[in-house]
PDB file of C-alpha atoms in Angstrom:
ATOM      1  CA  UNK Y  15     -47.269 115.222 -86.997  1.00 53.00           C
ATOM      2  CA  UNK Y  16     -47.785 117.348 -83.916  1.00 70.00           C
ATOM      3  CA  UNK Y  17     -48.967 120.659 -84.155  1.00 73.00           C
ATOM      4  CA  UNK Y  18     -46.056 123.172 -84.030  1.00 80.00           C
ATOM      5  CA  UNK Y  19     -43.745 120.205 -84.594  1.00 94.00           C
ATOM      6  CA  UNK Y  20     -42.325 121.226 -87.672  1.00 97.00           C
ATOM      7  CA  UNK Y  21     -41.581 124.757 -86.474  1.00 97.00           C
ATOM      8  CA  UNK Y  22     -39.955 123.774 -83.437  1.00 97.00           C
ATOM      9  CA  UNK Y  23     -37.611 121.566 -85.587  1.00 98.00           C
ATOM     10  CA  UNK Y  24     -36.804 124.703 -87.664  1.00 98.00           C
ATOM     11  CA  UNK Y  25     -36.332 127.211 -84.898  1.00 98.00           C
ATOM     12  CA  UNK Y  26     -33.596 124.427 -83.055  1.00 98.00           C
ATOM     13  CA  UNK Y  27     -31.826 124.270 -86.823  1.00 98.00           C
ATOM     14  CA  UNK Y  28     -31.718 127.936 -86.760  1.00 98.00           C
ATOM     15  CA  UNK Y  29     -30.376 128.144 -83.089  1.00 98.00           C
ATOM     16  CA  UNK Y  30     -27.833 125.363 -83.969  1.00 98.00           C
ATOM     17  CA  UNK Y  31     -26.666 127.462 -86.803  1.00 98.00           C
ATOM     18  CA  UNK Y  32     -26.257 130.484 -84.794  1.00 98.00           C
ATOM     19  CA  UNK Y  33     -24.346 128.876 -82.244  1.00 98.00           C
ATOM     20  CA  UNK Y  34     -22.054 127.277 -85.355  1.00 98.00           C
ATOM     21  CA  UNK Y  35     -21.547 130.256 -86.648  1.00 98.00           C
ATOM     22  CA  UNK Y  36     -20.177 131.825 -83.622  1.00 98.00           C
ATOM     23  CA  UNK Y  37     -17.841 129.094 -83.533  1.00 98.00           C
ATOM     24  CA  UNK Y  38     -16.910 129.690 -86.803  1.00 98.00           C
ATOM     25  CA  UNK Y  39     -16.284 133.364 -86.066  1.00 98.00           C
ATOM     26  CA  UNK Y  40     -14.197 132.697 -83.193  1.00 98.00           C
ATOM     27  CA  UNK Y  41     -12.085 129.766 -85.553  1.00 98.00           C
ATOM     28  CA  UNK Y  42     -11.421 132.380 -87.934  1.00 98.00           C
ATOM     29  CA  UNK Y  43     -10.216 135.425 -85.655  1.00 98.00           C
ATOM     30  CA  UNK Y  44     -13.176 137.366 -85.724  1.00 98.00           C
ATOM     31  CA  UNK Y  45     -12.972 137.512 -81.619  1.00 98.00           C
ATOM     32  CA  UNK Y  46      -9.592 138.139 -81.141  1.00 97.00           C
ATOM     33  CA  UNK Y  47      -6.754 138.092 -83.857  1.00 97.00           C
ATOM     34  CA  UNK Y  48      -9.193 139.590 -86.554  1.00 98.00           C
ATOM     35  CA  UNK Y  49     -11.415 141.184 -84.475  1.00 98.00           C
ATOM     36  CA  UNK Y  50     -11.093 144.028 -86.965  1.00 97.00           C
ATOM     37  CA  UNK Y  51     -12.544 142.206 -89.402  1.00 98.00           C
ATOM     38  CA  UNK Y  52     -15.533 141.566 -87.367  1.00 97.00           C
ATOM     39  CA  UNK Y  53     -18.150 144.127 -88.085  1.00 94.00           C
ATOM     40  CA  UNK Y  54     -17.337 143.409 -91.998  1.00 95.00           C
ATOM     41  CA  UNK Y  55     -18.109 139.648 -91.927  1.00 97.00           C
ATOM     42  CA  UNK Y  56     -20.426 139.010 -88.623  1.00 96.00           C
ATOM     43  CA  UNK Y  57     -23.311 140.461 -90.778  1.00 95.00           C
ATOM     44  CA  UNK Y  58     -23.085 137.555 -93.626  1.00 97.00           C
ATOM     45  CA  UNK Y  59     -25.202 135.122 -90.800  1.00 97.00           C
ATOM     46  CA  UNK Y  60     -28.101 137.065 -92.293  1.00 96.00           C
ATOM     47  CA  UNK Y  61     -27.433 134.581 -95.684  1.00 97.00           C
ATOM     48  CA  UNK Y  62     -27.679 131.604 -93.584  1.00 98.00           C
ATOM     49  CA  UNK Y  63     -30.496 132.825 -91.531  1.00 98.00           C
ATOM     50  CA  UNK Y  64     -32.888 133.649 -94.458  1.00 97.00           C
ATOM     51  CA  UNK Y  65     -31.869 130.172 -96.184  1.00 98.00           C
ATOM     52  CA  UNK Y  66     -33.261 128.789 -93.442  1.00 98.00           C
ATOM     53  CA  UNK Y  67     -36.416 130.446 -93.087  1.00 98.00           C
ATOM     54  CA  UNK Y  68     -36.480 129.848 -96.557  1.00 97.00           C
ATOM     55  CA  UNK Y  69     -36.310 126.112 -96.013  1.00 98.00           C
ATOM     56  CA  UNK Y  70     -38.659 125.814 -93.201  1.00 98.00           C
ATOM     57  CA  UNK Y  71     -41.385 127.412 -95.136  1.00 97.00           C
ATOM     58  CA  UNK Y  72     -40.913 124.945 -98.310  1.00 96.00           C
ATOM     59  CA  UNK Y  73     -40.879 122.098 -95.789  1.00 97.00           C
ATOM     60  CA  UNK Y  74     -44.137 123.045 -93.899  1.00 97.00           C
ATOM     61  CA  UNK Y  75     -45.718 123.705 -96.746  1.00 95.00           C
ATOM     62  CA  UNK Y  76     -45.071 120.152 -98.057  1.00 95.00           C
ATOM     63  CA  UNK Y  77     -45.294 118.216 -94.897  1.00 95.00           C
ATOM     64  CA  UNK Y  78     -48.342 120.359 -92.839  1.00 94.00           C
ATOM     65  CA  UNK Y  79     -50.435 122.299 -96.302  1.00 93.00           C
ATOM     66  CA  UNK Y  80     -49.641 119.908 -99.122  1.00 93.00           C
ATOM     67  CA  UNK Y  81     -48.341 122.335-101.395  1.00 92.00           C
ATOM     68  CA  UNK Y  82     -50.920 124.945-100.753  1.00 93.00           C
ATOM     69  CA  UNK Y  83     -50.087 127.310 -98.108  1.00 94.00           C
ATOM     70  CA  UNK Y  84     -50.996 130.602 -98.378  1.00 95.00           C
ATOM     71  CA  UNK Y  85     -49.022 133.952 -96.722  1.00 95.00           C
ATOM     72  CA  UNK Y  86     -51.045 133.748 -93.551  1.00 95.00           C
ATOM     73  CA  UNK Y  87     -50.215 129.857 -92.933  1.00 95.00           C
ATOM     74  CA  UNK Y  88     -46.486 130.604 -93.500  1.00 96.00           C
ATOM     75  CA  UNK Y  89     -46.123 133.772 -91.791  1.00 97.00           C
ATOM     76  CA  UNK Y  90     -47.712 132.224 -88.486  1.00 97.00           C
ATOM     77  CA  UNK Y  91     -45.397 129.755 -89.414  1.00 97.00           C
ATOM     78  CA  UNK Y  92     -42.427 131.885 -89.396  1.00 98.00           C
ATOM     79  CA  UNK Y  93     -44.032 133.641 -86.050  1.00 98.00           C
ATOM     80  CA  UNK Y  94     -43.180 130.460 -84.113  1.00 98.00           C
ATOM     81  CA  UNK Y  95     -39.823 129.672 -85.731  1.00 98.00           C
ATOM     82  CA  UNK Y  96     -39.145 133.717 -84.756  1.00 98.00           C
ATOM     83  CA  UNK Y  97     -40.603 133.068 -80.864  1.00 98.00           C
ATOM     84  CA  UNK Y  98     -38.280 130.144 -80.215  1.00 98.00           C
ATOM     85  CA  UNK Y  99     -35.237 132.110 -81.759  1.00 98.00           C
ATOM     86  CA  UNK Y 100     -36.329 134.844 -79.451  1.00 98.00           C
ATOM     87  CA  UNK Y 101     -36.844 133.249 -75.963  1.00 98.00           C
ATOM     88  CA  UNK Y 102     -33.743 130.941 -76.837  1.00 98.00           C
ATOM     89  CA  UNK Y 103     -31.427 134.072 -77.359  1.00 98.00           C
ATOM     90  CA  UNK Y 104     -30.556 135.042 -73.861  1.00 98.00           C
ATOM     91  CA  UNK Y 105     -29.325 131.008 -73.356  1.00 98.00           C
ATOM     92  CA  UNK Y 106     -27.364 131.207 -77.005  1.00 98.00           C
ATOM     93  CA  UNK Y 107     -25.908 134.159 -75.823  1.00 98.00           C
ATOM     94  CA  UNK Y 108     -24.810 132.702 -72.440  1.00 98.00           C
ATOM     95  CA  UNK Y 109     -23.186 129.492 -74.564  1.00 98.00           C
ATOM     96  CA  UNK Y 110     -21.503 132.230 -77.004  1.00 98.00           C
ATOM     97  CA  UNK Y 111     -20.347 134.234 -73.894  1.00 97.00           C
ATOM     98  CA  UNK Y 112     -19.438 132.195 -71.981  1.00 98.00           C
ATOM     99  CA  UNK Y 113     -18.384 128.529 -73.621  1.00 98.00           C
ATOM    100  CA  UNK Y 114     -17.517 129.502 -77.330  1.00 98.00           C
ATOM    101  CA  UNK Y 115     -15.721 132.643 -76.738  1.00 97.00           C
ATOM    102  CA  UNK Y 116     -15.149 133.880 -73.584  1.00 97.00           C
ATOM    103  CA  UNK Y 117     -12.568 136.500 -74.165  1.00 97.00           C
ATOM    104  CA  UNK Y 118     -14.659 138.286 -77.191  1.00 98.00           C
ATOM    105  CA  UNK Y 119     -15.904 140.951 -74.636  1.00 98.00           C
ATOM    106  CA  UNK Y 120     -12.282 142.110 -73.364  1.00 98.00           C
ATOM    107  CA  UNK Y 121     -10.747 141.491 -76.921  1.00 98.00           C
ATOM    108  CA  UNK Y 122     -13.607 143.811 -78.222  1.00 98.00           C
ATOM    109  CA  UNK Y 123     -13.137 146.406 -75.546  1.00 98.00           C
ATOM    110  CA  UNK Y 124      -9.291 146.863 -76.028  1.00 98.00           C
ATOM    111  CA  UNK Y 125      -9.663 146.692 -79.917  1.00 98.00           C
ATOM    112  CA  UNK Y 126     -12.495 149.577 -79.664  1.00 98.00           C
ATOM    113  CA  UNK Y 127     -10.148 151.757 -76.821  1.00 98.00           C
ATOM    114  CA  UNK Y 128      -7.248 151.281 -79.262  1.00 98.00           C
ATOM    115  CA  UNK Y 129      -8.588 152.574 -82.338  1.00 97.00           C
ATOM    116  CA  UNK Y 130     -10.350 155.492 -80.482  1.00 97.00           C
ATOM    117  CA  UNK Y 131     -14.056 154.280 -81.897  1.00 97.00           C
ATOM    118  CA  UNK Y 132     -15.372 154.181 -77.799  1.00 97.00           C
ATOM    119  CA  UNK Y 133     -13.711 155.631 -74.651  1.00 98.00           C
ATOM    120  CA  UNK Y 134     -12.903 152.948 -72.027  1.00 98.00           C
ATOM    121  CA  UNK Y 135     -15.924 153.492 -70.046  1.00 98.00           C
ATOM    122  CA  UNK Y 136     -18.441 153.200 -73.291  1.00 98.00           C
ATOM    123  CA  UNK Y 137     -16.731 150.159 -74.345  1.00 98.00           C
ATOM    124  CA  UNK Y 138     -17.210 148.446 -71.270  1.00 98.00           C
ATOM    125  CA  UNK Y 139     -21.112 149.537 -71.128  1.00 97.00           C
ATOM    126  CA  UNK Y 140     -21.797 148.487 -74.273  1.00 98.00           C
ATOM    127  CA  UNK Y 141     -19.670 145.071 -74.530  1.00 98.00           C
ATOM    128  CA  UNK Y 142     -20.653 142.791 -71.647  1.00 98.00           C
ATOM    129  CA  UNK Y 143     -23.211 140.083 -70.948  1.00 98.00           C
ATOM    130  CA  UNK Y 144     -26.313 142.027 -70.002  1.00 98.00           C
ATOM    131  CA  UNK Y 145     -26.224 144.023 -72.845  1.00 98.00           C
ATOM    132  CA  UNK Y 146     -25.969 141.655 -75.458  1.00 98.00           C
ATOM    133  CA  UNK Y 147     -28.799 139.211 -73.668  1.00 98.00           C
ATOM    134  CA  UNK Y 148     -30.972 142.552 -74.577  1.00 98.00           C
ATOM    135  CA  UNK Y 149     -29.617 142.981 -77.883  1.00 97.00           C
ATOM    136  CA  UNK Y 150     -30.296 139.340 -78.970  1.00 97.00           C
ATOM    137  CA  UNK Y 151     -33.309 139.679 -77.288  1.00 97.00           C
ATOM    138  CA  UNK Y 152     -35.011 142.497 -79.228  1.00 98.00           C
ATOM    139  CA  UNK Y 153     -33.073 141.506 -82.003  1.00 97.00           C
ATOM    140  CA  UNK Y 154     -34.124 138.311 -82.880  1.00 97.00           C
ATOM    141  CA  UNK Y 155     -37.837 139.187 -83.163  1.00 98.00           C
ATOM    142  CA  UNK Y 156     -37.387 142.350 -85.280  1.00 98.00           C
ATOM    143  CA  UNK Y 157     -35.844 140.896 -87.666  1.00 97.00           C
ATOM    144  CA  UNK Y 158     -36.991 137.533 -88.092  1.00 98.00           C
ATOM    145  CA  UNK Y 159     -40.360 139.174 -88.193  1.00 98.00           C
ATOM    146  CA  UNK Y 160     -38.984 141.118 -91.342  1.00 97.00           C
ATOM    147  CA  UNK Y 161     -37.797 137.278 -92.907  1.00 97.00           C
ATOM    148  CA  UNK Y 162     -40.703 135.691 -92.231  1.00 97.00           C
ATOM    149  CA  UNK Y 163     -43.043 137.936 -93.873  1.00 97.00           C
ATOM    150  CA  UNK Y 164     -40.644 138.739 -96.665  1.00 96.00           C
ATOM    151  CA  UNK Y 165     -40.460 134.739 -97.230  1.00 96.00           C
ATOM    152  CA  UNK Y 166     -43.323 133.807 -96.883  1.00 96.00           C
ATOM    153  CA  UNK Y 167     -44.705 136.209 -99.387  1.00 94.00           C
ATOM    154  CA  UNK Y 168     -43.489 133.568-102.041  1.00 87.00           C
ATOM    155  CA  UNK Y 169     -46.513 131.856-100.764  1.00 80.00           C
ATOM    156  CA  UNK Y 170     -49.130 134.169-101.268  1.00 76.00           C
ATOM    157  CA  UNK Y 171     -52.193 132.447-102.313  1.00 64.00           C
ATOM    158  CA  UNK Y 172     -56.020 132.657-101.532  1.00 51.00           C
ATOM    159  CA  UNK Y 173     -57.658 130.739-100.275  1.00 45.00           C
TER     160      UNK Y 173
END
């Protein structure tokens, strides 16, 4: 197997996922009809998301260590998956935008106006394009940098 192979399989699974899950939110309301529902539920990708980091780091550890990684191995491991999430997010974020749900931004604006939470003017700053590229962006890395060492400390080992 190719070096790197298995973590670029793992990072495109959890980009996949993302994307379904935005689908998912946008099937059940969460951008529109429900959109007050949103900031309850949007959070519960993080179950997902650490499932999967969970099973990449079982599956390179069988297919590239043979059982025997240790924390290093699978926290450079998680590094990469984390890297491809991260460059990846301004392009998922253009799909979400722009393909998946295109009206989340105005739905999200009017909700926020509506129930007082933002004034018109701080809604439309914060819910747009640009700044959800650089929220994805700086995002991604934080935290899958806090999953990846957190799961991969089930593989602590020396060497």
């Amino acid at each position: 197997m190719k070096k790197g192979s298995l973590e670029l399989k793992w990072g495109l699974i959890f980009i996949g996922m993302g994307l379904i899950w935005m689908v998912l939110e946008r099937l059940f309301g969460l951008h529109d009809i429900n959109i007050h529902l949103h900031a309850q539920y949007t959070n519960l990708i993080a179950i997902p998301a650490i499932l999967i980091y969970i099973l990449a780091v079982r599956d390179i550890n069988r297919k590239k260590y043979g059982g025997k990684m240790t924390y290093r191995q699978a926290f450079i491991s998680t590094l990469y998956i984390t890297a491809l999430v991260t460059i990846a997010s301004p392009l998922t974020q253009l799909i979400t935008s722009y393909i998946i749900t295109p009206n989340y931004f105005e739905n999200a604006i009017r909700f926020t106006v509506a129930q007082r939470m933002m004034t018109l003017s701080d809604a439309e700053a914060y819910f747009n394009i640009n700044n959800y590229i650089i929220q994805s962006t700086l995002f991604a890395p934080i935290m899958g940098i806090i999953t990846g060492s957190l799961v991969s400390l089930g593989y602590l080992r020396n060497k």
